CSV table of N, CA and C in Angstrom, one decimal:
chain,number,residue,atom,x,y,z
A,1,TYR,N,17.1,-10.4,1.2
A,1,TYR,CA,15.5,-8.6,1.6
A,1,TYR,C,14.7,-8.7,-0.5
A,2,ILE,N,13.6,-8.0,0.1
A,2,ILE,CA,13.1,-7.8,-0.9
A,2,ILE,C,12.4,-6.4,-1.4
A,3,ALA,N,12.9,-5.4,0.4
A,3,ALA,CA,12.6,-3.9,-0.1
A,3,ALA,C,13.8,-4.2,1.4
A,4,ASN,N,13.7,-1.9,1.6
A,4,ASN,CA,14.3,-1.1,2.3
A,4,ASN,C,13.8,-0.2,2.8
A,5,ARG,N,13.1,0.9,3.4
A,5,ARG,CA,13.2,1.6,3.6
A,5,ARG,C,13.8,2.8,4.0
A,6,ASN,N,13.4,4.0,4.2
A,6,ASN,CA,14.3,5.1,4.5
A,6,ASN,C,13.8,6.3,4.9
A,7,GLY,N,14.3,7.7,5.4
A,7,GLY,CA,13.5,7.9,5.9
A,7,GLY,C,13.4,10.2,5.6
A,8,ASN,N,13.2,9.2,4.6
A,8,ASN,CA,13.5,10.5,3.5
A,8,ASN,C,12.3,11.6,3.2
A,9,ASP,N,10.9,11.2,3.7
A,9,ASP,CA,9.9,12.1,4.2
A,9,ASP,C,9.7,12.1,2.3
A,10,LYS,N,9.8,11.4,1.4
A,10,LYS,CA,9.4,11.1,0.3
A,10,LYS,C,8.4,10.2,0.1
A,11,ILE,N,7.2,10.8,-1.4
A,11,ILE,CA,6.4,10.0,-1.7
A,11,ILE,C,6.6,8.6,-3.0
A,12,ASN,N,6.2,7.4,-2.9
A,12,ASN,CA,6.2,7.1,-3.7
A,12,ASN,C,5.6,6.3,-4.6
A,13,ILE,N,6.1,6.7,-5.9
A,13,ILE,CA,5.0,6.8,-7.1
A,13,ILE,C,5.2,5.5,-7.4
A,14,PRO,N,3.8,4.3,-7.6
A,14,PRO,CA,4.1,2.8,-8.3
A,14,PRO,C,5.0,3.5,-9.8
A,15,GLY,N,5.6,2.3,-10.4
A,15,GLY,CA,6.3,2.3,-11.8
A,15,GLY,C,7.9,3.4,-11.8
A,16,GLU,N,8.1,4.3,-10.2
A,16,GLU,CA,8.9,5.4,-9.9
A,16,GLU,C,9.9,4.6,-8.9
A,17,ILE,N,9.7,3.0,-8.4
A,17,ILE,CA,10.3,2.7,-6.9
A,17,ILE,C,11.1,2.2,-6.9
A,18,ASP,N,12.3,2.7,-6.0
A,18,ASP,CA,13.4,2.1,-5.6
A,18,ASP,C,13.3,1.5,-4.8
A,19,TRP,N,12.7,0.1,-4.7
A,19,TRP,CA,12.7,-1.1,-3.8
A,19,TRP,C,13.4,-1.0,-2.3
A,20,PHE,N,15.0,-0.3,-2.4
A,20,PHE,CA,15.9,-0.5,-1.9
A,20,PHE,C,16.2,0.7,-1.3
A,21,ASN,N,15.7,1.9,-1.4
A,21,ASN,CA,14.5,3.3,-0.7
A,21,ASN,C,13.9,3.3,-0.8
A,22,ILE,N,13.1,3.2,0.2
A,22,ILE,CA,11.0,3.1,0.1
A,22,ILE,C,10.8,4.5,0.7
A,23,GLY,N,10.4,5.5,0.1
A,23,GLY,CA,10.6,6.6,0.5
A,23,GLY,C,9.2,6.5,2.1
A,24,THR,N,9.2,7.3,2.9
A,24,THR,CA,8.6,7.2,3.8
A,24,THR,C,8.7,8.0,5.0
A,25,PHE,N,7.5,9.2,5.8
A,25,PHE,CA,7.2,9.4,6.5
A,25,PHE,C,7.6,9.6,8.0
A,26,THR,N,8.5,10.1,8.1
A,26,THR,CA,8.7,10.0,9.7
A,26,THR,C,8.2,10.7,10.8
A,27,ALA,N,7.4,10.0,11.9
A,27,ALA,CA,6.9,10.8,13.1
A,27,ALA,C,8.2,11.3,14.3
A,28,MET,N,7.8,12.9,14.8
A,28,MET,CA,9.2,13.3,15.3
A,28,MET,C,7.7,14.5,15.9
A,29,LEU,N,8.8,14.7,17.2
A,29,LEU,CA,7.7,15.6,18.2
A,29,LEU,C,8.1,16.7,17.4
A,30,ASN,N,8.6,17.5,16.6
A,30,ASN,CA,7.3,18.9,17.0
A,30,ASN,C,6.7,18.6,14.9
A,31,ARG,N,6.6,18.3,14.5
A,31,ARG,CA,5.3,17.6,13.2
A,31,ARG,C,3.7,17.7,14.2
A,32,THR,N,3.6,18.4,12.9
A,32,THR,CA,1.1,18.7,13.5
A,32,THR,C,1.0,18.0,13.4
A,33,SER,N,-0.9,18.0,13.8
A,33,SER,CA,-1.7,17.2,13.2
A,33,SER,C,-1.5,17.2,11.7
A,34,GLU,N,-1.6,19.5,11.6
A,34,GLU,CA,-1.6,19.1,9.8
A,34,GLU,C,-1.0,18.8,8.9
A,35,GLU,N,1.1,18.6,9.9
A,35,GLU,CA,1.9,18.3,8.7
A,35,GLU,C,1.3,16.2,8.2
A,36,TYR,N,0.8,15.8,9.6
A,36,TYR,CA,0.4,14.7,8.7
A,36,TYR,C,-0.8,14.3,7.9
A,37,THR,N,-1.3,14.8,8.4
A,37,THR,CA,-3.2,15.2,7.4
A,37,THR,C,-2.3,15.2,6.0
A,38,ASN,N,-1.3,17.0,6.2
A,38,ASN,CA,-1.4,16.8,4.9
A,38,ASN,C,-0.1,15.9,3.4
A,39,ASN,N,0.7,15.1,4.6
A,39,ASN,CA,1.3,14.2,4.2
A,39,ASN,C,0.3,13.4,3.1
A,40,ILE,N,-0.9,12.9,4.0
A,40,ILE,CA,-1.9,11.8,4.1
A,40,ILE,C,-2.3,12.2,2.0
A,41,ASP,N,-2.4,13.5,2.0
A,41,ASP,CA,-3.8,13.8,0.8
A,41,ASP,C,-2.4,14.2,0.3
A,42,GLU,N,-1.8,14.7,0.4
A,42,GLU,CA,-0.6,14.7,-1.1
A,42,GLU,C,0.1,13.2,-1.5
A,43,ILE,N,-0.2,12.4,-0.9
A,43,ILE,CA,0.2,10.7,-1.3
A,43,ILE,C,-1.2,10.2,-2.1
A,44,ILE,N,-2.7,11.1,-1.6
A,44,ILE,CA,-3.9,10.9,-2.4
A,44,ILE,C,-3.5,11.6,-4.0
A,45,LYS,N,-3.2,12.5,-3.6
A,45,LYS,CA,-3.3,13.3,-4.6
A,45,LYS,C,-2.8,12.4,-5.8
A,46,ASN,N,-1.1,12.1,-5.1
A,46,ASN,CA,0.1,12.2,-6.3
A,46,ASN,C,-0.1,10.2,-6.8
A,47,GLU,N,-1.2,10.1,-6.8
A,47,GLU,CA,-1.3,8.3,-6.4
A,47,GLU,C,-0.7,7.7,-6.0
A,48,GLY,N,0.4,7.9,-5.1
A,48,GLY,CA,1.1,7.1,-4.2
A,48,GLY,C,1.4,6.5,-3.4
A,49,TRP,N,2.2,6.7,-2.9
A,49,TRP,CA,2.3,5.5,-1.2
A,49,TRP,C,3.8,5.5,-0.5
A,50,SER,N,3.0,5.4,0.7
A,50,SER,CA,4.1,6.3,2.0
A,50,SER,C,4.0,5.2,3.3
A,51,VAL,N,5.4,5.3,3.6
A,51,VAL,CA,5.4,4.7,4.7
A,51,VAL,C,5.7,5.8,5.9
A,52,GLN,N,4.3,5.6,7.5
A,52,GLN,CA,4.4,5.9,7.9
A,52,GLN,C,4.9,5.6,9.3
A,53,VAL,N,5.8,5.8,10.0
A,53,VAL,CA,7.2,5.2,10.7
A,53,VAL,C,6.8,6.3,11.9
A,54,ASN,N,6.3,5.4,12.9
A,54,ASN,CA,6.4,5.8,14.4
A,54,ASN,C,7.2,5.4,15.3
A,55,HIS,N,7.9,5.2,16.1
A,55,HIS,CA,9.2,4.3,16.6
A,55,HIS,C,8.9,4.7,18.4
A,56,TRP,N,8.5,5.9,18.5
A,56,TRP,CA,7.8,6.0,19.7
A,56,TRP,C,7.0,7.1,19.9
A,57,ILE,N,6.2,7.0,21.1
A,57,ILE,CA,4.6,7.5,20.7
A,57,ILE,C,4.7,7.6,22.2
A,58,THR,N,5.0,9.1,23.1
A,58,THR,CA,5.1,9.8,24.0
A,58,THR,C,3.7,10.6,25.2
A,59,LYS,N,3.6,10.2,26.0
A,59,LYS,CA,2.6,12.0,25.6
A,59,LYS,C,3.0,12.3,26.8
A,60,LYS,N,5.2,12.4,26.9
A,60,LYS,CA,5.8,13.6,27.3
A,60,LYS,C,6.8,14.1,27.0
A,61,GLU,N,6.1,16.0,26.6
A,61,GLU,CA,7.0,16.8,25.3
A,61,GLU,C,8.7,16.4,25.3
A,62,GLU,N,9.2,14.9,25.5
A,62,GLU,CA,10.9,14.9,25.4
A,62,GLU,C,10.6,13.9,24.0
A,63,ASP,N,11.9,14.5,23.7
A,63,ASP,CA,12.6,14.0,22.0
A,63,ASP,C,13.1,12.6,21.8
A,64,LYS,N,12.5,11.6,21.8
A,64,LYS,CA,13.4,9.8,22.4
A,64,LYS,C,13.7,9.8,21.0
A,65,PHE,N,14.6,9.9,20.1
A,65,PHE,CA,14.8,9.6,18.7
A,65,PHE,C,13.2,9.5,17.9
A,66,HIS,N,13.0,10.1,17.6
A,66,HIS,CA,12.1,11.1,16.4
A,66,HIS,C,10.5,10.3,17.4
A,67,SER,N,10.0,10.9,18.1
A,67,SER,CA,9.1,10.5,19.3
A,67,SER,C,7.8,11.3,18.8
A,68,GLN,N,6.5,11.1,19.1
A,68,GLN,CA,5.6,11.5,18.5
A,68,GLN,C,4.6,11.5,19.5
A,69,SER,N,4.1,12.8,20.2
A,69,SER,CA,2.9,12.5,20.9
A,69,SER,C,1.6,12.0,20.5
A,70,PHE,N,1.6,12.2,21.9
A,70,PHE,CA,-0.2,10.5,21.6
A,70,PHE,C,-0.8,10.9,21.0
A,71,SER,N,-1.3,12.1,21.6
A,71,SER,CA,-2.2,12.8,20.7
A,71,SER,C,-2.3,13.4,19.1
A,72,THR,N,-1.1,13.8,18.9
A,72,THR,CA,-0.3,13.3,17.1
A,72,THR,C,-1.1,12.7,16.5
A,73,PHE,N,-0.5,11.0,17.0
A,73,PHE,CA,-0.8,9.4,16.2
A,73,PHE,C,-1.9,9.3,16.9
A,74,VAL,N,-2.4,9.8,17.5
A,74,VAL,CA,-4.7,9.5,17.8
A,74,VAL,C,-5.5,10.8,16.7
A,75,ASP,N,-4.8,11.3,16.5
A,75,ASP,CA,-5.3,12.5,15.3
A,75,ASP,C,-5.3,11.7,13.8
A,76,GLU,N,-3.6,11.3,13.9
A,76,GLU,CA,-3.3,10.5,11.9
A,76,GLU,C,-3.6,8.9,12.1
A,77,CYS,N,-4.0,8.5,13.3
A,77,CYS,CA,-5.0,6.9,13.4
A,77,CYS,C,-6.4,7.0,13.0
A,78,ASN,N,-6.9,8.6,13.3
A,78,ASN,CA,-8.7,8.8,12.5
A,78,ASN,C,-8.3,8.9,11.1
A,79,TYR,N,-7.6,10.2,11.3
A,79,TYR,CA,-7.6,10.8,9.8
A,79,TYR,C,-7.3,9.6,8.4
A,80,LEU,N,-5.9,8.4,9.3
A,80,LEU,CA,-6.1,7.2,8.1
A,80,LEU,C,-7.6,6.6,8.5
A,81,LYS,N,-7.9,6.4,9.2
A,81,LYS,CA,-9.4,5.8,9.4
A,81,LYS,C,-10.6,6.0,8.2
A,82,GLU,N,-9.9,7.3,9.2
A,82,GLU,CA,-11.4,7.8,7.9
A,82,GLU,C,-11.8,7.8,5.9
A,83,LYS,N,-10.2,7.8,5.9
A,83,LYS,CA,-9.8,8.0,4.7
A,83,LYS,C,-9.9,6.3,4.3
A,84,ALA,N,-9.2,5.5,5.0
A,84,ALA,CA,-9.2,3.9,4.7
A,84,ALA,C,-10.7,3.4,4.4
A,85,ARG,N,-12.1,4.3,4.9
A,85,ARG,CA,-13.6,3.9,5.0
A,85,ARG,C,-14.3,4.6,3.6
A,86,ALA,N,-13.2,5.3,3.4
A,86,ALA,CA,-13.3,6.0,2.1
A,86,ALA,C,-13.4,5.6,1.0
A,87,ASN,N,-12.3,4.3,1.5
A,87,ASN,CA,-11.8,3.8,0.8
A,87,ASN,C,-10.4,4.9,-0.1
A,88,GLU,N,-10.2,5.9,0.5
A,88,GLU,CA,-8.8,6.2,-0.4
A,88,GLU,C,-8.5,5.9,-0.4
A,89,VAL,N,-7.6,5.1,0.8
A,89,VAL,CA,-5.9,4.5,1.0
A,89,VAL,C,-6.0,2.8,1.9
A,90,TRP,N,-5.1,2.5,1.0
A,90,TRP,CA,-5.6,1.1,1.5
A,90,TRP,C,-3.9,0.8,2.7
A,91,VAL,N,-4.7,0.8,4.0
A,91,VAL,CA,-3.5,1.0,5.0
A,91,VAL,C,-3.2,-1.4,6.0
A,92,ALA,N,-1.8,-0.5,5.5
A,92,ALA,CA,-1.2,-2.3,5.1
A,92,ALA,C,-0.1,-1.9,5.8
A,93,SER,N,1.2,-3.1,6.2
A,93,SER,CA,2.8,-3.4,6.9
A,93,SER,C,3.0,-3.3,5.2
A,94,LEU,N,4.7,-2.5,5.5
A,94,LEU,CA,5.6,-2.3,4.6
A,94,LEU,C,5.3,-3.4,3.6
A,95,ASN,N,5.5,-4.9,4.5
A,95,ASN,CA,5.5,-6.4,4.2
A,95,ASN,C,4.3,-6.4,3.2
A,96,GLU,N,2.7,-6.1,3.7
A,96,GLU,CA,2.4,-6.6,2.4
A,96,GLU,C,2.1,-5.5,1.3
A,97,ALA,N,2.6,-4.5,2.0
A,97,ALA,CA,2.4,-3.7,0.3
A,97,ALA,C,3.1,-3.3,-0.5
A,98,THR,N,4.5,-3.7,-0.1
A,98,THR,CA,5.6,-4.2,-0.8
A,98,THR,C,5.9,-5.5,-1.7
A,99,LEU,N,5.0,-6.7,-1.6
A,99,LEU,CA,4.7,-8.0,-1.7
A,99,LEU,C,3.5,-7.7,-3.0
A,100,TYR,N,2.7,-6.7,-2.1
A,100,TYR,CA,1.1,-6.4,-4.0
A,100,TYR,C,1.5,-5.5,-4.3
A,101,LEU,N,2.6,-4.6,-4.0
A,101,LEU,CA,2.9,-3.3,-5.3
A,101,LEU,C,4.1,-4.3,-6.2
A,102,GLN,N,5.5,-5.0,-5.6
A,102,GLN,CA,5.9,-6.4,-6.5
A,102,GLN,C,5.1,-6.9,-7.1
A,103,GLU,N,4.6,-7.0,-6.6
A,103,GLU,CA,3.4,-8.5,-7.9
A,103,GLU,C,3.0,-8.0,-8.9
A,104,ALA,N,2.0,-7.3,-8.5
A,104,ALA,CA,1.4,-6.3,-9.5
A,104,ALA,C,2.1,-5.2,-11.0
A,105,GLU,N,3.4,-4.9,-10.5
A,105,GLU,CA,4.6,-4.4,-11.3
A,105,GLU,C,5.1,-5.3,-12.4
A,106,LYS,N,5.1,-6.8,-12.1
A,106,LYS,CA,5.4,-7.9,-12.5
A,106,LYS,C,4.9,-8.6,-13.1
A,107,SER,N,3.4,-8.5,-12.5
A,107,SER,CA,2.3,-9.4,-13.4
A,107,SER,C,1.6,-9.0,-14.4
A,108,THR,N,1.3,-10.4,-15.5
A,108,THR,CA,0.8,-9.8,-16.7
A,108,THR,C,-0.6,-10.6,-16.6
A,109,LEU,N,-1.7,-10.5,-17.4
A,109,LEU,CA,-2.9,-11.3,-17.2
A,109,LEU,C,-3.1,-12.1,-18.6
A,110,GLU,N,-3.5,-13.7,-18.1
A,110,GLU,CA,-3.5,-13.9,-19.9
A,110,GLU,C,-5.3,-13.5,-19.5
A,111,ILE,N,-5.6,-13.9,-20.8
A,111,ILE,CA,-7.1,-13.7,-20.4
A,111,ILE,C,-8.3,-15.1,-21.7
A,112,LYS,N,-8.5,-15.7,-21.6
A,112,LYS,CA,-9.1,-16.7,-22.5
A,112,LYS,C,-10.4,-16.6,-22.4
A,113,GLU,N,-11.5,-16.4,-23.8
A,113,GLU,CA,-12.4,-16.4,-23.9
A,113,GLU,C,-13.5,-18.3,-24.0
A,114,THR,N,-14.6,-18.0,-23.2
A,114,THR,CA,-14.7,-18.6,-24.0
A,114,THR,C,-16.5,-18.6,-24.3
A,115,ASP,N,-17.6,-19.4,-25.2
A,115,ASP,CA,-18.8,-18.6,-25.2
A,115,ASP,C,-19.9,-18.2,-23.6
A,116,LYS,N,-19.0,-18.6,-22.4
A,116,LYS,CA,-19.4,-18.6,-21.4
A,116,LYS,C,-19.4,-17.8,-20.4
A,117,GLU,N,-17.5,-17.7,-21.2
A,117,GLU,CA,-17.2,-17.3,-19.4
A,117,GLU,C,-15.7,-16.8,-19.5
A,118,TYR,N,-15.1,-15.8,-18.8
A,118,TYR,CA,-13.9,-15.7,-19.0
A,118,TYR,C,-13.1,-16.3,-18.5
A,119,GLU,N,-11.0,-17.2,-18.9
A,119,GLU,CA,-10.9,-17.7,-17.8
A,119,GLU,C,-9.8,-16.9,-17.5
A,120,ILE,N,-9.6,-16.4,-16.6
A,120,ILE,CA,-8.2,-15.2,-16.2
A,120,ILE,C,-7.3,-15.2,-15.1
A,121,THR,N,-6.0,-15.7,-15.7
A,121,THR,CA,-4.8,-16.5,-14.7
A,121,THR,C,-3.7,-14.7,-14.4
A,122,LEU,N,-3.7,-15.3,-14.2
A,122,LEU,CA,-2.7,-13.8,-13.2
A,122,LEU,C,-1.2,-15.2,-13.1
A,123,VAL,N,-0.3,-14.2,-14.0
A,123,VAL,CA,1.0,-15.3,-14.5
A,123,VAL,C,2.0,-14.1,-13.4
A,124,CYS,N,2.9,-14.5,-12.6
A,124,CYS,CA,3.4,-13.9,-12.0
A,124,CYS,C,5.1,-14.6,-11.9
A,125,PRO,N,5.7,-13.8,-12.7
A,125,PRO,CA,7.2,-14.8,-12.4
A,125,PRO,C,8.4,-14.8,-11.1
A,126,LEU,N,7.2,-13.6,-10.4
A,126,LEU,CA,8.7,-14.3,-8.6
A,126,LEU,C,8.3,-15.2,-8.1
A,127,ASP,N,9.1,-15.5,-7.3
A,127,ASP,CA,9.7,-16.4,-6.3
A,127,ASP,C,7.9,-16.6,-5.7
A,128,LYS,N,7.1,-17.8,-5.8
A,128,LYS,CA,6.1,-18.3,-6.0
A,128,LYS,C,6.4,-18.9,-3.8
A,129,ASP,N,7.1,-19.2,-3.4
A,129,ASP,CA,6.6,-19.4,-1.7
A,129,ASP,C,7.2,-17.8,-1.4
A,130,ILE,N,7.3,-16.8,-1.5
A,130,ILE,CA,7.7,-15.2,-0.8
A,130,ILE,C,6.4,-14.6,-1.8
A,131,TYR,N,6.3,-14.4,-2.9
A,131,TYR,CA,5.1,-13.9,-3.5
A,131,TYR,C,3.9,-14.2,-4.1
A,132,ASN,N,3.3,-14.4,-2.6
A,132,ASN,CA,1.9,-15.3,-3.1
A,132,ASN,C,0.9,-14.4,-2.1
A,133,TYR,N,0.6,-13.1,-2.5
A,133,TYR,CA,0.1,-11.9,-1.9
A,133,TYR,C,-1.2,-12.2,-2.9
A,134,PRO,N,-2.3,-12.0,-2.8
A,134,PRO,CA,-3.4,-11.8,-3.9
A,134,PRO,C,-3.5,-10.2,-4.5
A,135,LEU,N,-3.8,-10.4,-5.5
A,135,LEU,CA,-4.1,-8.7,-6.7
A,135,LEU,C,-5.2,-8.3,-6.7
A,136,THR,N,-5.6,-7.7,-6.6
A,136,THR,CA,-7.4,-7.8,-6.5
A,136,THR,C,-7.6,-7.1,-8.3
A,137,VAL,N,-8.8,-7.8,-9.4
A,137,VAL,CA,-8.7,-7.7,-10.5
A,137,VAL,C,-9.8,-6.8,-11.2
A,138,GLU,N,-10.4,-5.9,-12.0
A,138,GLU,CA,-11.5,-5.6,-12.7
A,138,GLU,C,-12.4,-6.0,-13.7
A,139,VAL,N,-12.8,-6.8,-13.5
A,139,VAL,CA,-12.8,-7.4,-15.0
A,139,VAL,C,-14.5,-6.4,-15.4
A,140,LYS,N,-14.2,-5.7,-16.3
A,140,LYS,CA,-15.9,-5.1,-16.9
A,140,LYS,C,-16.3,-6.0,-17.9
A,141,THR,N,-17.2,-6.8,-18.2
A,141,THR,CA,-18.4,-7.6,-19.2
A,141,THR,C,-19.6,-5.9,-19.7
A,142,GLU,N,-20.1,-6.9,-20.4
A,142,GLU,CA,-21.1,-6.0,-20.7
A,142,GLU,C,-22.5,-6.0,-19.7
A,143,ASN,N,-22.1,-7.1,-18.8
A,143,ASN,CA,-23.6,-7.5,-18.3
A,143,ASN,C,-23.5,-6.3,-16.9
A,144,ALA,N,-21.7,-6.7,-16.4
A,144,ALA,CA,-21.8,-6.2,-15.0
A,144,ALA,C,-19.9,-6.1,-14.7
A,145,LEU,N,-19.4,-4.5,-14.1
A,145,LEU,CA,-17.7,-5.1,-13.8
A,145,LEU,C,-17.9,-5.8,-11.8
A,146,THR,N,-16.8,-7.0,-12.0
A,146,THR,CA,-16.3,-7.7,-11.0
A,146,THR,C,-15.3,-8.1,-10.8
A,147,CYS,N,-15.1,-7.7,-10.0
A,147,CYS,CA,-14.1,-7.1,-9.0
A,147,CYS,C,-13.2,-8.8,-8.3
A,148,VAL,N,-12.0,-9.5,-8.3
A,148,VAL,CA,-12.5,-10.8,-8.7
A,148,VAL,C,-10.4,-10.8,-7.4
A,149,ASP,N,-9.9,-11.0,-7.0
A,149,ASP,CA,-9.2,-11.0,-6.2
A,149,ASP,C,-7.9,-12.8,-6.1
A,150,ILE,N,-7.0,-12.5,-7.2
A,150,ILE,CA,-6.2,-13.9,-7.6
A,150,ILE,C,-4.9,-14.0,-7.0
A,151,LEU,N,-4.9,-15.2,-7.1
A,151,LEU,CA,-3.8,-15.5,-6.1
A,151,LEU,C,-2.3,-15.8,-7.4
A,152,PRO,N,-1.2,-15.6,-6.9
A,152,PRO,CA,-0.6,-15.3,-8.7
A,152,PRO,C,-0.6,-17.1,-9.2
A,153,ASN,N,-0.8,-17.1,-10.7
A,153,ASN,CA,-0.2,-18.0,-11.0
A,153,ASN,C,-1.9,-19.3,-10.7
A,154,GLN,N,-2.9,-17.6,-10.4
A,154,GLN,CA,-4.4,-19.1,-9.8
A,154,GLN,C,-4.9,-18.0,-11.3
A,155,THR,N,-6.3,-19.0,-11.6
A,155,THR,CA,-7.0,-18.9,-13.0
A,155,THR,C,-8.6,-19.1,-11.7
A,156,VAL,N,-9.0,-17.3,-12.7
A,156,VAL,CA,-10.5,-17.6,-12.0
A,156,VAL,C,-11.3,-17.3,-13.3
A,157,LYS,N,-12.4,-18.1,-13.2
A,157,LYS,CA,-13.7,-18.2,-13.9
A,157,LYS,C,-14.7,-16.9,-14.0
A,158,ILE,N,-14.4,-15.8,-14.2
A,158,ILE,CA,-15.6,-14.6,-14.7
A,158,ILE,C,-16.7,-15.2,-15.9
A,159,GLY,N,-18.0,-15.0,-15.0
A,159,GLY,CA,-19.1,-15.7,-16.5
A,159,GLY,C,-19.1,-14.3,-17.2
A,160,LYS,N,-19.8,-14.1,-18.3
A,160,LYS,CA,-19.7,-12.9,-19.1
A,160,LYS,C,-21.0,-12.3,-19.0
């Protein structure tokens, strides 16, 4: 196992994450759309992340294991879509987020400079059969800001 979530309404802060007690925000019938949007805003404000858990979505007003009303679920999805389009959040599965963040925590960059370019290698000590998710690296040179996605233990070349 590489991670486990918990139902503790906790925001996960990079560098302070207990990978076997990942904080989640669990859907419940009595939660309002405003509670969901406030939670998302708090995550953004704290530069953290969370797992949004939706077990049961219903149009009926009955509680079945943390059910959530259909209208509240639609409001939550629309708010997430709005924030994702504004590049304020990244919506991903728990697996994608875990791989990305664990790689980011453990990886380092090796940079070699030549007359014409930079050679950048993402060095990741984690199991390459599991941790193979590309990380985004921003490279600022005199002439440009370049964003590249680099796989663990891959080298990319960027012109000066």
